[in-house]
Coordinates of C-alpha atoms in Angstrom, one line a residue:
Chain A
M970 CA 0.0 0.0 0.0
A971 CA 1.4 3.4 -1.0
A972 CA 2.2 5.9 1.7
A973 CA -0.2 8.7 2.1
V974 CA 2.5 11.3 1.3
V975 CA 5.9 10.9 -0.2
I976 CA 8.1 14.0 -0.5
E977 CA 11.6 13.5 -1.7
H978 CA 14.2 16.3 -2.2
L979 CA 11.7 19.0 -2.6
K980 CA 13.2 22.4 -3.6
K981 CA 11.3 25.7 -4.1
K982 CA 12.6 29.2 -4.6
Y983 CA 10.6 32.4 -4.5
G984 CA 12.9 34.8 -6.4
A985 CA 16.2 34.7 -4.6
T986 CA 14.7 33.3 -1.4
E987 CA 15.2 29.6 -1.0
A988 CA 12.0 28.8 0.9
V989 CA 12.5 25.0 0.7
K990 CA 16.1 23.9 0.3
D991 CA 15.8 20.1 0.5
I992 CA 12.9 18.5 2.2
S993 CA 12.1 14.8 2.3
F994 CA 9.6 12.9 4.5
H995 CA 7.0 10.1 4.3
V996 CA 3.6 10.1 5.9
E997 CA 2.2 6.6 6.5
K998 CA -1.5 5.8 6.1
G999 CA -3.6 6.3 9.3
E1000 CA -1.1 8.4 11.3
I1001 CA -1.0 12.0 12.4
F1002 CA 2.2 13.4 11.0
G1003 CA 3.5 16.8 12.3
L1004 CA 5.7 19.3 10.5
L1005 CA 7.3 21.3 13.3
G1006 CA 9.2 24.5 12.8
P1007 CA 9.3 28.2 13.4
N1008 CA 7.4 30.6 11.1
G1009 CA 9.3 31.0 7.9
A1010 CA 11.0 27.5 8.1
G1011 CA 9.4 26.4 4.9
K1012 CA 6.4 24.5 6.2
S1013 CA 3.8 26.4 4.4
T1014 CA 5.7 26.4 1.2
T1015 CA 6.0 22.6 1.5
I1016 CA 2.3 22.3 2.0
R1017 CA 1.5 24.6 -0.9
C1018 CA 3.6 22.4 -3.2
L1019 CA 1.9 19.3 -1.8
C1020 CA -1.5 20.8 -2.4
T1021 CA -0.8 21.8 -6.0
L1022 CA -0.9 25.6 -5.1
A1023 CA 2.8 26.1 -5.9
K1024 CA 5.0 24.5 -8.5
P1025 CA 8.1 22.9 -7.0
D1026 CA 11.4 23.6 -8.6
E1027 CA 12.7 20.1 -8.0
G1028 CA 11.7 16.9 -6.2
K1029 CA 9.2 14.2 -6.0
I1030 CA 5.8 14.6 -4.4
E1031 CA 3.2 11.8 -4.2
V1032 CA -0.2 11.7 -2.5
C1033 CA -1.6 8.1 -2.1
G1034 CA 0.8 7.0 -4.9
V1035 CA -0.3 9.7 -7.3
S1036 CA 2.4 12.1 -8.5
V1037 CA 1.3 15.6 -7.7
R1038 CA 3.5 17.1 -10.4
D1039 CA 2.4 14.8 -13.2
R1040 CA -1.2 14.2 -12.4
P1041 CA -2.3 17.2 -10.2
K1042 CA -6.0 16.9 -11.0
E1043 CA -6.2 13.3 -9.8
A1044 CA -4.1 14.0 -6.7
R1045 CA -6.5 16.7 -5.7
K1046 CA -9.2 14.1 -5.1
Y1047 CA -7.2 12.4 -2.4
F1048 CA -6.6 15.2 0.0
G1049 CA -8.6 17.8 1.9
Y1050 CA -6.9 21.1 2.6
V1051 CA -7.5 23.4 5.5
A1052 CA -5.5 26.6 4.9
Q1053 CA -3.7 28.8 7.4
E1054 CA -5.7 31.8 6.7
V1055 CA -9.3 30.8 6.5
A1056 CA -10.8 32.3 3.4
L1057 CA -14.6 32.1 3.4
D1058 CA -17.0 34.0 1.3
K1059 CA -18.7 36.1 3.9
M1060 CA -21.8 36.6 1.8
L1061 CA -22.6 32.9 1.8
T1062 CA -24.1 30.9 4.6
G1063 CA -22.1 27.9 6.0
R1064 CA -24.5 25.5 4.2
E1065 CA -24.1 27.4 0.9
L1066 CA -20.4 27.3 1.1
L1067 CA -20.3 23.6 1.8
K1068 CA -22.7 23.1 -1.1
L1069 CA -20.4 24.9 -3.4
Q1070 CA -17.5 22.9 -2.1
A1071 CA -19.3 19.6 -2.7
A1072 CA -20.0 20.6 -6.3
L1073 CA -16.3 21.4 -6.8
Y1074 CA -15.6 17.8 -5.8
H1075 CA -18.4 16.6 -8.0
L1076 CA -20.4 14.9 -5.2
P1077 CA -23.9 13.8 -6.4
S1078 CA -26.4 16.1 -4.8
A1079 CA -28.1 13.6 -2.6
L1080 CA -24.8 12.5 -1.1
A1081 CA -23.7 16.1 -0.8
R1082 CA -26.8 17.0 1.3
Q1083 CA -26.2 14.0 3.5
R1084 CA -22.5 14.8 4.0
I1085 CA -23.2 18.5 4.7
E1086 CA -25.7 17.7 7.5
Q1087 CA -23.4 15.0 9.0
L1088 CA -20.5 17.3 9.1
L1089 CA -22.4 20.3 10.4
N1090 CA -23.6 18.0 13.3
L1091 CA -20.2 16.5 13.9
L1092 CA -18.6 19.9 14.2
G1093 CA -21.4 21.4 16.3
L1094 CA -22.3 23.8 13.5
Q1095 CA -26.0 22.8 13.1
D1096 CA -27.2 26.1 14.6
Y1097 CA -25.0 28.2 12.4
G1098 CA -25.5 26.5 9.0
D1099 CA -27.9 29.1 7.8
Q1100 CA -26.0 32.2 9.0
K1101 CA -23.6 34.1 6.8
T1102 CA -20.0 33.1 7.4
G1103 CA -19.2 36.8 7.8
T1104 CA -20.9 36.6 11.3
Y1105 CA -18.8 33.6 12.4
S1106 CA -16.2 33.7 15.2
G1107 CA -12.7 32.5 14.6
G1108 CA -13.5 29.1 16.1
L1109 CA -16.6 28.6 14.0
R1110 CA -14.7 29.6 10.8
R1111 CA -12.1 27.0 11.5
R1112 CA -14.7 24.4 12.1
L1113 CA -16.5 25.2 8.8
D1114 CA -13.2 25.0 7.0
L1115 CA -12.6 21.7 8.5
A1116 CA -16.0 20.5 7.4
S1117 CA -15.3 21.7 3.9
G1118 CA -12.0 19.8 3.8
L1119 CA -13.7 16.6 4.8
L1120 CA -16.8 16.7 2.6
H1121 CA -15.4 14.4 0.0
Q1122 CA -14.1 11.9 2.6
P1123 CA -10.5 12.3 1.6
Q1124 CA -7.8 9.8 2.7
L1125 CA -5.5 12.6 3.7
L1126 CA -6.4 15.8 5.5
V1127 CA -3.7 18.5 5.3
L1128 CA -3.9 21.3 7.9
D1129 CA -1.6 24.3 7.9
E1130 CA -1.3 25.8 11.4
P1131 CA -4.9 24.9 12.2
T1132 CA -5.0 26.3 15.8
V1133 CA -3.2 29.6 15.3
G1134 CA -5.3 32.3 16.9
L1135 CA -7.7 29.9 18.6
D1136 CA -8.4 30.1 22.3
I1137 CA -7.3 27.1 24.5
E1138 CA -10.7 25.5 24.6
S1139 CA -11.2 25.6 20.8
R1140 CA -7.7 24.2 20.4
F1141 CA -8.5 21.2 22.6
V1142 CA -11.7 20.6 20.6
M1143 CA -9.6 20.7 17.4
W1144 CA -7.1 18.2 18.8
D1145 CA -9.8 15.9 20.0
F1146 CA -11.4 16.0 16.6
L1147 CA -8.2 15.2 14.8
R1148 CA -7.7 12.2 17.0
Q1149 CA -11.2 11.0 16.1
L1150 CA -10.3 11.4 12.5
R1151 CA -7.2 9.2 12.9
E1152 CA -9.3 6.6 14.8
A1153 CA -11.6 6.5 11.8
G1154 CA -8.7 5.9 9.5
T1155 CA -8.0 9.3 7.9
T1156 CA -4.4 10.3 7.6
V1157 CA -3.6 13.7 9.0
L1158 CA -0.7 16.0 8.1
I1159 CA -0.5 19.0 10.3
T1160 CA 2.0 21.9 10.5
S1161 CA 2.5 23.8 13.6
H1162 CA 5.0 26.0 15.5
Y1163 CA 3.5 24.9 18.8
L1164 CA 5.6 22.2 20.4
E1165 CA 2.9 21.0 22.7
E1166 CA 0.5 20.6 19.8
I1167 CA 2.8 18.3 17.9
D1168 CA 3.8 16.5 21.1
A1169 CA 0.2 15.9 22.0
L1170 CA -1.0 14.9 18.5
A1171 CA 1.6 13.5 16.3
D1172 CA 2.5 9.9 15.9
R1173 CA 5.6 11.0 14.0
L1174 CA 7.0 14.4 13.1
A1175 CA 9.7 16.1 11.1
I1176 CA 11.5 19.1 12.4
I1177 CA 12.0 21.8 9.7
D1178 CA 14.2 24.8 9.9
R1179 CA 15.5 27.1 7.2
G1180 CA 14.1 24.9 4.5
L1181 CA 15.7 21.6 5.7
V1182 CA 14.5 18.6 7.6
L1183 CA 16.7 18.3 10.6
A1184 CA 15.1 15.3 12.3
E1185 CA 12.3 12.8 11.7
G1186 CA 10.7 10.2 14.0
S1187 CA 8.1 9.6 16.7
P1188 CA 8.2 12.1 19.6
S1189 CA 9.5 9.5 22.0
Q1190 CA 12.2 8.2 19.6
L1191 CA 13.5 11.7 19.0
K1192 CA 13.5 12.4 22.8
D1193 CA 15.5 9.2 23.4
Q1194 CA 17.9 10.1 20.7
V1195 CA 18.9 13.4 22.3
G1196 CA 20.1 11.4 25.3
G1197 CA 20.0 12.0 29.0
D1198 CA 18.0 14.2 31.3
R1199 CA 18.0 18.0 31.2
V1200 CA 19.0 20.2 34.0
T1201 CA 18.3 23.9 33.9
L1202 CA 20.4 26.0 36.2
R1203 CA 20.3 29.7 37.0
I1204 CA 23.1 31.0 39.2
R1205 CA 21.4 34.3 39.6
E1206 CA 18.2 35.6 38.0
F1207 CA 20.5 37.4 35.5
T1208 CA 23.9 35.9 35.7
P1209 CA 27.0 37.8 34.6
P1210 CA 28.6 36.0 31.7
Q1211 CA 32.0 35.4 33.4
E1212 CA 30.2 33.6 36.3
A1213 CA 28.3 31.4 33.9
Q1214 CA 31.6 30.5 32.2
Q1215 CA 33.2 29.8 35.5
A1216 CA 30.3 27.5 36.5
K1217 CA 30.4 25.8 33.1
Q1218 CA 34.1 24.9 33.5
Q1219 CA 33.5 23.6 37.0
L1220 CA 30.4 21.5 36.1
Q1221 CA 32.0 20.0 33.0
T1222 CA 34.4 18.1 35.3
L1223 CA 31.6 16.2 36.9
P1224 CA 31.5 12.5 35.6
F1225 CA 27.7 12.4 35.0
V1226 CA 27.5 15.7 33.1
E1227 CA 27.5 15.1 29.3
E1228 CA 27.2 18.7 28.0
V1229 CA 26.8 22.2 29.3
I1230 CA 25.4 25.0 27.2
I1231 CA 25.1 28.7 28.2
N1232 CA 21.8 30.1 27.1
E1233 CA 22.4 33.8 26.4
A1234 CA 18.8 34.5 25.6
Q1235 CA 17.7 33.4 29.0
G1236 CA 19.9 35.5 31.2
H1237 CA 22.9 33.2 30.8
S1238 CA 21.2 30.3 32.4
L1239 CA 23.0 26.9 32.0
N1240 CA 21.4 24.0 30.2
L1241 CA 23.0 20.7 31.2
V1242 CA 22.6 17.2 29.7
V1243 CA 23.2 14.6 32.4
Q1244 CA 23.1 10.8 32.4
R1245 CA 19.6 9.4 33.0
D1246 CA 18.6 8.1 36.4
C1247 CA 21.4 9.7 38.3
N1248 CA 20.6 12.2 41.1
P1249 CA 22.6 15.2 40.0
L1250 CA 20.9 18.1 41.7
T1251 CA 22.6 18.0 45.2
Q1252 CA 26.0 17.4 43.7
I1253 CA 25.6 20.3 41.3
E1254 CA 24.6 22.6 44.1
Q1255 CA 27.5 21.6 46.3
N1256 CA 29.9 21.9 43.5
L1257 CA 28.8 25.5 42.8
Q1258 CA 29.1 26.3 46.5
S1259 CA 32.7 25.0 46.5
I1260 CA 33.7 27.7 44.0
G1261 CA 31.6 30.3 45.8
L1262 CA 28.6 30.6 43.4
P1263 CA 25.0 30.7 44.6
T1264 CA 22.0 28.8 43.1
F1265 CA 18.9 30.8 42.0
S1266 CA 17.0 27.9 40.5
L1267 CA 17.8 24.3 39.6
A1268 CA 15.4 21.8 37.9
Q1269 CA 15.7 18.4 36.2
S1270 CA 13.4 17.0 33.5
R1271 CA 13.2 14.4 30.8
P1272 CA 14.2 15.7 27.4
S1273 CA 11.2 17.6 25.9
L1274 CA 10.5 18.2 22.3
D1275 CA 12.0 21.6 22.7
D1276 CA 15.3 19.9 23.7
V1277 CA 15.0 17.8 20.5
Y1278 CA 14.5 21.0 18.6
L1279 CA 17.4 22.7 20.3
A1280 CA 19.7 19.7 19.6
A1281 CA 18.6 19.6 16.0
T1282 CA 18.8 23.3 15.2
G1283 CA 21.1 24.7 17.8
R1284 CA 18.5 27.2 19.0
T1285 CA 15.2 26.9 20.8
L1286 CA 12.0 27.2 18.9
M1287 CA 11.1 30.4 20.6
D1288 CA 14.4 32.0 19.8
A1289 CA 14.0 30.9 16.2
E1290 CA 10.5 32.5 16.1
L1291 CA 11.9 35.7 17.5
A1292 CA 14.7 35.7 15.0
A1293 CA 12.4 35.0 12.1
A1294 CA 9.9 37.6 13.2
G1295 CA 12.6 40.3 12.8
T1296 CA 13.6 39.3 9.3
R1297 CA 10.4 38.4 7.6
D1298 CA 8.5 40.5 5.2
I1299 CA 5.0 39.1 5.4
K1300 CA 3.6 41.4 2.8
K1301 CA 6.2 40.4 0.3
E1302 CA 5.7 36.7 1.0
Q1303 CA 1.9 37.1 0.5
K1304 CA 2.6 38.7 -2.9
Q1305 CA 4.9 36.0 -3.9
A1306 CA 2.5 33.3 -2.8
M1307 CA -0.2 35.0 -4.9
K1308 CA 2.0 35.0 -8.0
S1309 CA 3.1 31.4 -8.0
Chain B
M1348 CA -23.2 1.2 -6.6
S1349 CA -24.9 4.2 -5.2
Q1350 CA -25.5 2.3 -2.0
S1351 CA -21.8 1.5 -1.5
I1352 CA -20.7 5.1 -1.8
L1353 CA -23.0 6.4 0.9
P1354 CA -21.0 7.0 4.0
N1355 CA -21.8 4.8 7.0
S1356 CA -23.5 7.3 9.3
S1357 CA -21.8 5.8 12.4
N1358 CA -18.4 6.6 10.9
S1359 CA -18.7 9.6 8.7
L1360 CA -15.1 10.7 9.5
A1361 CA -13.7 7.6 7.7
P1362 CA -12.0 8.1 4.3
N1363 CA -13.9 6.7 1.4
P1364 CA -11.5 6.0 -1.5
A1365 CA -14.5 4.7 -3.6
L1366 CA -15.7 8.3 -3.7
A1367 CA -12.6 9.5 -5.4
E1368 CA -12.8 6.7 -7.9
M1369 CA -16.5 7.4 -8.6
T1370 CA -16.1 11.1 -9.1
T1371 CA -13.3 10.4 -11.6
G1372 CA -16.3 9.5 -13.8
E1373 CA -16.1 9.4 -17.5
N1374 CA -18.6 12.2 -17.6
E1375 CA -16.3 15.2 -17.8
L1376 CA -18.9 17.3 -19.3
A1377 CA -21.4 16.7 -16.5
N1378 CA -18.7 17.6 -14.0
F1379 CA -17.8 20.7 -15.9
V1380 CA -21.5 21.8 -15.9
Q1381 CA -21.8 21.0 -12.2
E1382 CA -18.8 23.0 -11.1
T1383 CA -19.6 25.9 -13.4
L1384 CA -23.2 26.2 -12.3
A1385 CA -22.1 26.1 -8.6
L1386 CA -19.6 28.9 -9.1
T1387 CA -22.1 30.9 -11.1
Q1388 CA -24.7 30.4 -8.3
R1389 CA -22.2 31.8 -5.8
L1390 CA -21.9 35.0 -7.8
F1391 CA -25.7 35.3 -8.0
I1392 CA -26.1 34.7 -4.3
Q1393 CA -23.6 37.5 -3.7
L1394 CA -25.6 39.8 -6.1
Q1395 CA -28.9 39.0 -4.4
R1396 CA -27.5 39.9 -1.0
R1397 CA -25.5 42.9 -2.2
P1398 CA -27.5 44.3 -5.1
S1399 CA -25.9 47.7 -5.1
T1400 CA -23.6 46.9 -8.0
L1401 CA -26.5 46.0 -10.2
M1402 CA -28.5 49.0 -9.1
A1403 CA -25.6 51.3 -9.9
G1404 CA -25.1 49.5 -13.1
V1405 CA -28.7 50.3 -14.2
I1406 CA -28.9 53.8 -12.8
Q1407 CA -25.6 55.0 -14.4
P1408 CA -26.6 54.3 -18.0
L1409 CA -30.0 55.8 -17.4
M1410 CA -28.3 59.0 -16.3
W1411 CA -26.1 59.0 -19.3
L1412 CA -29.1 58.6 -21.5
I1413 CA -31.0 61.4 -19.9
L1414 CA -28.2 63.8 -19.3
F1415 CA -26.4 63.4 -22.6
G1416 CA -29.7 63.4 -24.4
A1417 CA -30.6 66.7 -22.8
L1418 CA -27.1 68.1 -23.4
F1419 CA -27.6 67.9 -27.2
Y1420 CA -31.3 68.3 -27.1
K1421 CA -31.4 71.3 -29.4
A1422 CA -29.0 69.9 -32.0
P1423 CA -30.7 70.0 -35.4
Q1424 CA -32.7 66.9 -36.2
G1425 CA -30.8 64.8 -38.8
L1426 CA -27.4 66.3 -37.9
F1427 CA -26.3 62.8 -36.7
G1428 CA -27.0 61.0 -40.0
F1429 CA -30.3 59.4 -39.6
D1430 CA -33.4 61.5 -39.4
V1431 CA -33.5 61.3 -35.6
N1432 CA -32.8 63.5 -32.5
Y1433 CA -29.7 63.0 -30.4
G1434 CA -31.4 60.9 -27.7
Q1435 CA -32.4 58.4 -30.3
F1436 CA -28.9 58.4 -31.7
L1437 CA -27.4 57.9 -28.3
A1438 CA -29.3 54.8 -27.1
P1439 CA -27.3 52.2 -29.0
G1440 CA -24.1 53.7 -27.8
I1441 CA -25.2 53.6 -24.2
I1442 CA -26.3 50.0 -24.5
V1443 CA -22.9 48.9 -25.8
F1444 CA -21.0 51.1 -23.4
T1445 CA -22.9 49.8 -20.4
A1446 CA -22.3 46.1 -21.4
F1447 CA -18.6 47.0 -22.1
S1448 CA -18.1 48.6 -18.6
G1449 CA -19.7 45.7 -16.8
A1450 CA -17.5 43.2 -18.7
L1451 CA -14.4 45.3 -18.1
N1452 CA -15.0 44.9 -14.3
A1453 CA -15.5 41.2 -14.5
G1454 CA -12.0 40.5 -13.3
L1455 CA -12.4 42.4 -10.1
P1456 CA -14.2 39.6 -8.1
V1457 CA -11.6 37.1 -9.3
M1458 CA -8.8 39.4 -8.2
F1459 CA -10.4 39.8 -4.8
D1460 CA -10.7 36.0 -4.5
R1461 CA -7.1 35.8 -5.3
E1462 CA -6.1 38.4 -2.7
F1463 CA -8.3 36.9 0.0
G1464 CA -7.2 33.4 -0.7
F1465 CA -10.7 32.1 -1.7
L1466 CA -9.3 31.2 -5.1
N1467 CA -7.0 28.7 -3.4
R1468 CA -10.1 26.9 -2.3
L1469 CA -11.0 26.5 -5.9
L1470 CA -7.5 25.7 -7.0
V1471 CA -7.0 22.7 -4.6
A1472 CA -10.3 21.2 -5.8
P1473 CA -10.2 18.6 -8.6
L1474 CA -12.0 20.8 -11.1
T1475 CA -12.5 19.2 -14.5
T1476 CA -10.9 22.3 -15.9
R1477 CA -10.1 25.6 -14.2
Y1478 CA -11.7 27.3 -17.1
S1479 CA -15.0 26.7 -15.2
I1480 CA -13.9 29.7 -13.1
V1481 CA -13.7 31.8 -16.3
A1482 CA -17.0 30.3 -17.6
A1483 CA -18.9 31.1 -14.4
S1484 CA -17.7 34.7 -14.4
T1485 CA -18.6 35.1 -18.1
L1486 CA -22.1 33.6 -17.6
Y1487 CA -22.7 36.0 -14.7
I1488 CA -21.5 39.1 -16.5
I1489 CA -23.5 38.2 -19.6
A1490 CA -26.7 37.8 -17.5
L1491 CA -26.0 41.2 -15.9
A1492 CA -25.4 42.8 -19.3
F1493 CA -28.7 41.4 -20.5
I1494 CA -30.6 42.9 -17.5
Q1495 CA -28.9 46.3 -18.1
T1496 CA -29.5 46.2 -21.8
G1497 CA -33.2 45.3 -21.2
V1498 CA -33.6 48.3 -18.9
I1499 CA -31.9 50.7 -21.4
V1500 CA -33.9 49.4 -24.4
G1501 CA -37.1 49.9 -22.3
A1502 CA -36.1 53.3 -21.1
S1503 CA -35.0 54.4 -24.6
A1504 CA -38.4 53.3 -26.0
L1505 CA -40.1 55.5 -23.4
L1506 CA -37.8 58.4 -24.3
G1507 CA -38.9 58.0 -27.9
A1508 CA -36.1 56.0 -29.5
G1509 CA -38.5 53.3 -30.6
L1510 CA -38.2 49.6 -30.2
P1511 CA -36.7 47.2 -32.8
G1512 CA -38.7 44.1 -33.7
I1513 CA -38.2 40.6 -32.2
G1514 CA -35.6 39.8 -34.8
G1515 CA -33.8 43.1 -34.1
L1516 CA -33.8 42.4 -30.3
I1517 CA -32.3 38.9 -30.9
A1518 CA -29.7 40.6 -33.0
I1519 CA -29.0 43.1 -30.3
A1520 CA -28.7 40.3 -27.7
T1521 CA -26.2 38.5 -30.0
I1522 CA -24.1 41.6 -30.5
V1523 CA -24.1 42.4 -26.7
F1524 CA -23.1 38.7 -26.1
L1525 CA -20.2 38.9 -28.5
I1526 CA -18.7 42.2 -27.1
V1527 CA -19.2 41.1 -23.5
L1528 CA -17.6 37.7 -24.1
G1529 CA -14.4 39.2 -25.5
V1530 CA -14.1 42.0 -22.9
T1531 CA -14.9 39.7 -20.0
A1532 CA -12.2 37.3 -21.1
L1533 CA -9.7 40.2 -21.4
S1534 CA -10.5 41.4 -17.9
L1535 CA -10.2 37.9 -16.4
G1536 CA -6.9 37.5 -18.1
L1537 CA -5.7 40.7 -16.5
A1538 CA -7.0 39.5 -13.1
F1539 CA -4.6 36.7 -13.3
A1540 CA -1.7 38.6 -14.8
L1541 CA -1.6 41.8 -12.8
P1542 CA -0.2 41.9 -9.2
G1543 CA -3.2 43.2 -7.4
H1544 CA -6.6 45.0 -7.5
I1545 CA -5.0 48.4 -7.4
E1546 CA -3.3 47.8 -10.8
L1547 CA -6.4 46.2 -12.2
I1548 CA -8.5 49.2 -11.2
A1549 CA -5.9 51.5 -12.8
V1550 CA -6.1 49.6 -16.1
I1551 CA -9.9 49.7 -16.0
F1552 CA -9.9 53.4 -15.2
V1553 CA -7.5 54.2 -18.1
T1554 CA -9.3 52.0 -20.6
N1555 CA -12.9 52.8 -19.9
L1556 CA -13.7 56.3 -21.0
P1557 CA -11.1 56.7 -23.7
L1558 CA -12.5 53.6 -25.5
L1559 CA -15.9 55.3 -25.2
F1560 CA -14.8 58.5 -26.7
A1561 CA -12.8 56.7 -29.4
S1562 CA -16.0 54.9 -30.6
T1563 CA -19.2 56.0 -32.3
A1564 CA -21.2 55.9 -29.1
L1565 CA -21.5 59.6 -28.7
A1566 CA -20.9 60.9 -32.2
P1567 CA -20.8 59.4 -35.7
L1568 CA -17.6 58.8 -37.6
S1569 CA -18.3 61.7 -39.9
F1570 CA -17.9 64.2 -37.0
M1571 CA -14.5 63.0 -36.1
A1572 CA -11.0 64.2 -36.8
N1573 CA -9.4 62.0 -39.4
W1574 CA -7.0 60.3 -37.1
L1575 CA -9.8 59.6 -34.6
K1576 CA -12.0 58.2 -37.4
W1577 CA -9.3 55.6 -38.0
V1578 CA -8.9 54.8 -34.4
A1579 CA -12.7 54.4 -33.9
S1580 CA -12.8 52.2 -37.0
F1581 CA -10.5 49.7 -35.2
N1582 CA -12.4 50.0 -31.9
P1583 CA -14.4 46.8 -31.2
L1584 CA -17.1 49.0 -29.5
T1585 CA -17.8 50.7 -32.8
Y1586 CA -18.4 47.3 -34.4
A1587 CA -21.0 46.6 -31.7
I1588 CA -22.6 50.1 -31.7
E1589 CA -23.0 50.6 -35.5
P1590 CA -25.1 47.5 -36.2
I1591 CA -27.3 48.1 -33.2
R1592 CA -27.9 51.7 -34.3
Y1593 CA -28.8 50.5 -37.8
L1594 CA -31.3 48.1 -36.2
Y1595 CA -32.9 50.9 -34.3
F1596 CA -33.5 53.1 -37.4
N1597 CA -34.2 50.5 -40.1
S1598 CA -37.0 48.0 -39.7
D1599 CA -35.9 46.1 -42.7
W1600 CA -32.3 44.8 -42.4
G1601 CA -30.4 41.7 -43.4
L1602 CA -26.8 40.4 -43.3
N1603 CA -25.9 42.4 -46.4
S1604 CA -27.2 45.7 -45.1
V1605 CA -24.5 48.3 -45.0
V1606 CA -24.2 49.3 -41.3
M1607 CA -20.9 51.0 -41.1
T1608 CA -18.8 53.2 -43.3
A1609 CA -15.1 53.1 -42.3
P1610 CA -12.4 55.3 -43.9
W1611 CA -11.6 52.3 -46.2
G1612 CA -15.1 51.6 -47.3
E1613 CA -18.5 50.2 -46.4
M1614 CA -19.1 47.1 -44.2
N1615 CA -22.3 45.1 -44.0
F1616 CA -23.9 43.3 -41.1
A1617 CA -22.1 40.0 -41.8
V1618 CA -18.7 41.6 -41.9
V1619 CA -19.2 43.5 -38.7
L1620 CA -20.4 40.3 -36.9
T1621 CA -17.4 38.4 -38.2
V1622 CA -15.1 41.1 -36.8
L1623 CA -16.7 40.8 -33.4
V1624 CA -16.3 37.0 -33.5
L1625 CA -12.7 37.4 -34.5
F1626 CA -12.2 39.9 -31.7
D1627 CA -13.5 37.2 -29.2
G1628 CA -11.3 34.5 -30.8
V1629 CA -8.2 36.7 -30.6
V1630 CA -8.8 37.6 -27.0
L1631 CA -9.4 34.0 -25.9
A1632 CA -6.3 32.9 -27.7
L1633 CA -4.3 35.8 -26.1
I1634 CA -5.3 34.9 -22.5
Q1635 CA -4.7 31.2 -22.9
P1636 CA -1.1 31.3 -21.9
L1637 CA -1.9 33.6 -18.9
L1638 CA -4.5 31.2 -17.7
R1639 CA -2.4 28.1 -18.3
R1640 CA 0.5 29.6 -16.3
R1641 CA -1.8 30.1 -13.3
F1642 CA -3.7 26.9 -13.9
A1643 CA -0.9 24.4 -14.4

């Protein structure tokens, strides 16, 4: 049985910007697959290429065994697409929009009516079906978009940042719904820059940064791969750099410490990788005392997805977000996306 | 067959590969009709809930008719060629100009769909052909143009311009259809080629009135400076206006009636119609590569 999605060595440039440098991953049937990365990492461009909205420069893309580049029309039948920015026609009612969508997928009218009612009920939209979508809240719009992506019962549902801008409760409803979809056998491909979202939902994920895939696997696999437990240490609330250096040199001599990184973005706190199942905290504290340094805070944890991200990209997701936010020209990107 | 594709109500979230196979159907034409009608219906629902465009589109030509008619009210009878007053002379020009303006704006909704991302919804769907988007807009604009034309023909009749017979009305409808088809296609092509709605509106603005003044809508060829006479004789609008004007003032007409006198000679009804058909053909051919680039 063909994989739900095969992407191999995808490349895509917008002008001089290499949005996607070299991206490969497989999505197996029946799983939830997450693309994790900061804004501007190339996730949306990858999705646009997959969904036939942008032409890749190079690479192979298949949906359910159908080549998107050679047979785009056929491939479009196999996936439903829920876009990042929900575009609804605000003059139409929810029901009218779904009816239009059903016709675009050539559903016979009896089946279309049945599917529309089913999905309105499933997504709790039955009271809103006859209201204009212009009156919908963000959560309702997202649900209607989800319904329109599922009308034709696709094997694959592609969601680009589906919970951006949603309140916590709507986000949980969305997660629950995507899990139900998976239980029913639908493959789900989701992009997100929320670690917890991917951690909670994805059976497998790929970490994308600067147009490249840096790691691929299940969340637990990836966490195991990055090794031992994490210890976060703050000597003071804002530690002077030379003190952080001093502490680093001291702690590196300890036998159970594998790695020490000074996190400049977090007031020169120290991130340590230590062997699993040792009890490092007391020893670390004593060691610091011995060279005359205090301890502001000290905590141990299993590796998180953020640690996986940090190990793969050399920066935390939040730092990457901040860096990207400064350099991106959203207007320009929108224009380019419109052109392609 | 139809039973097997109905989703099991207990599990309506499950994928149904059979559906994809089924809608692959051999009946491409039925699919094309289905998607085109659905897209056209969307435009009409918008019109019904937001009728201001249509109202403006009807009121504006009526104002033209009344104001321009009054402007030249005392011009000597027969000055404009036929033995008629200026109001009567003007009506065919306003009919064609109105249809032309509507068609020139056809690209705007598509441009806004592009900018708001609604077009993506259509582009990820397995449309039989993406020309159904073009077809839907064209159907919609032609319907609007017919409504506007009907109102102007009626109003002109009340203002004393007379009313062509049934055959004449059918001929007018055909001519309006031909000019609207070509201009709509042109505008839709621009909606896909230009970067945004500001540019499209600029093009519409720059094209609209000059094409009106460089046609025979407001004055006959014989009034014009020589160079303008030549320009107007290449303007597609002239080829729509002149035959309609002829229909208005001659109850007996045929394909070999001479309806237009260009600087290079006389042209009969058949020739003028052929020119309009050629105009449509050339425009459709011109926009093909534009649409294909977007619609790969």
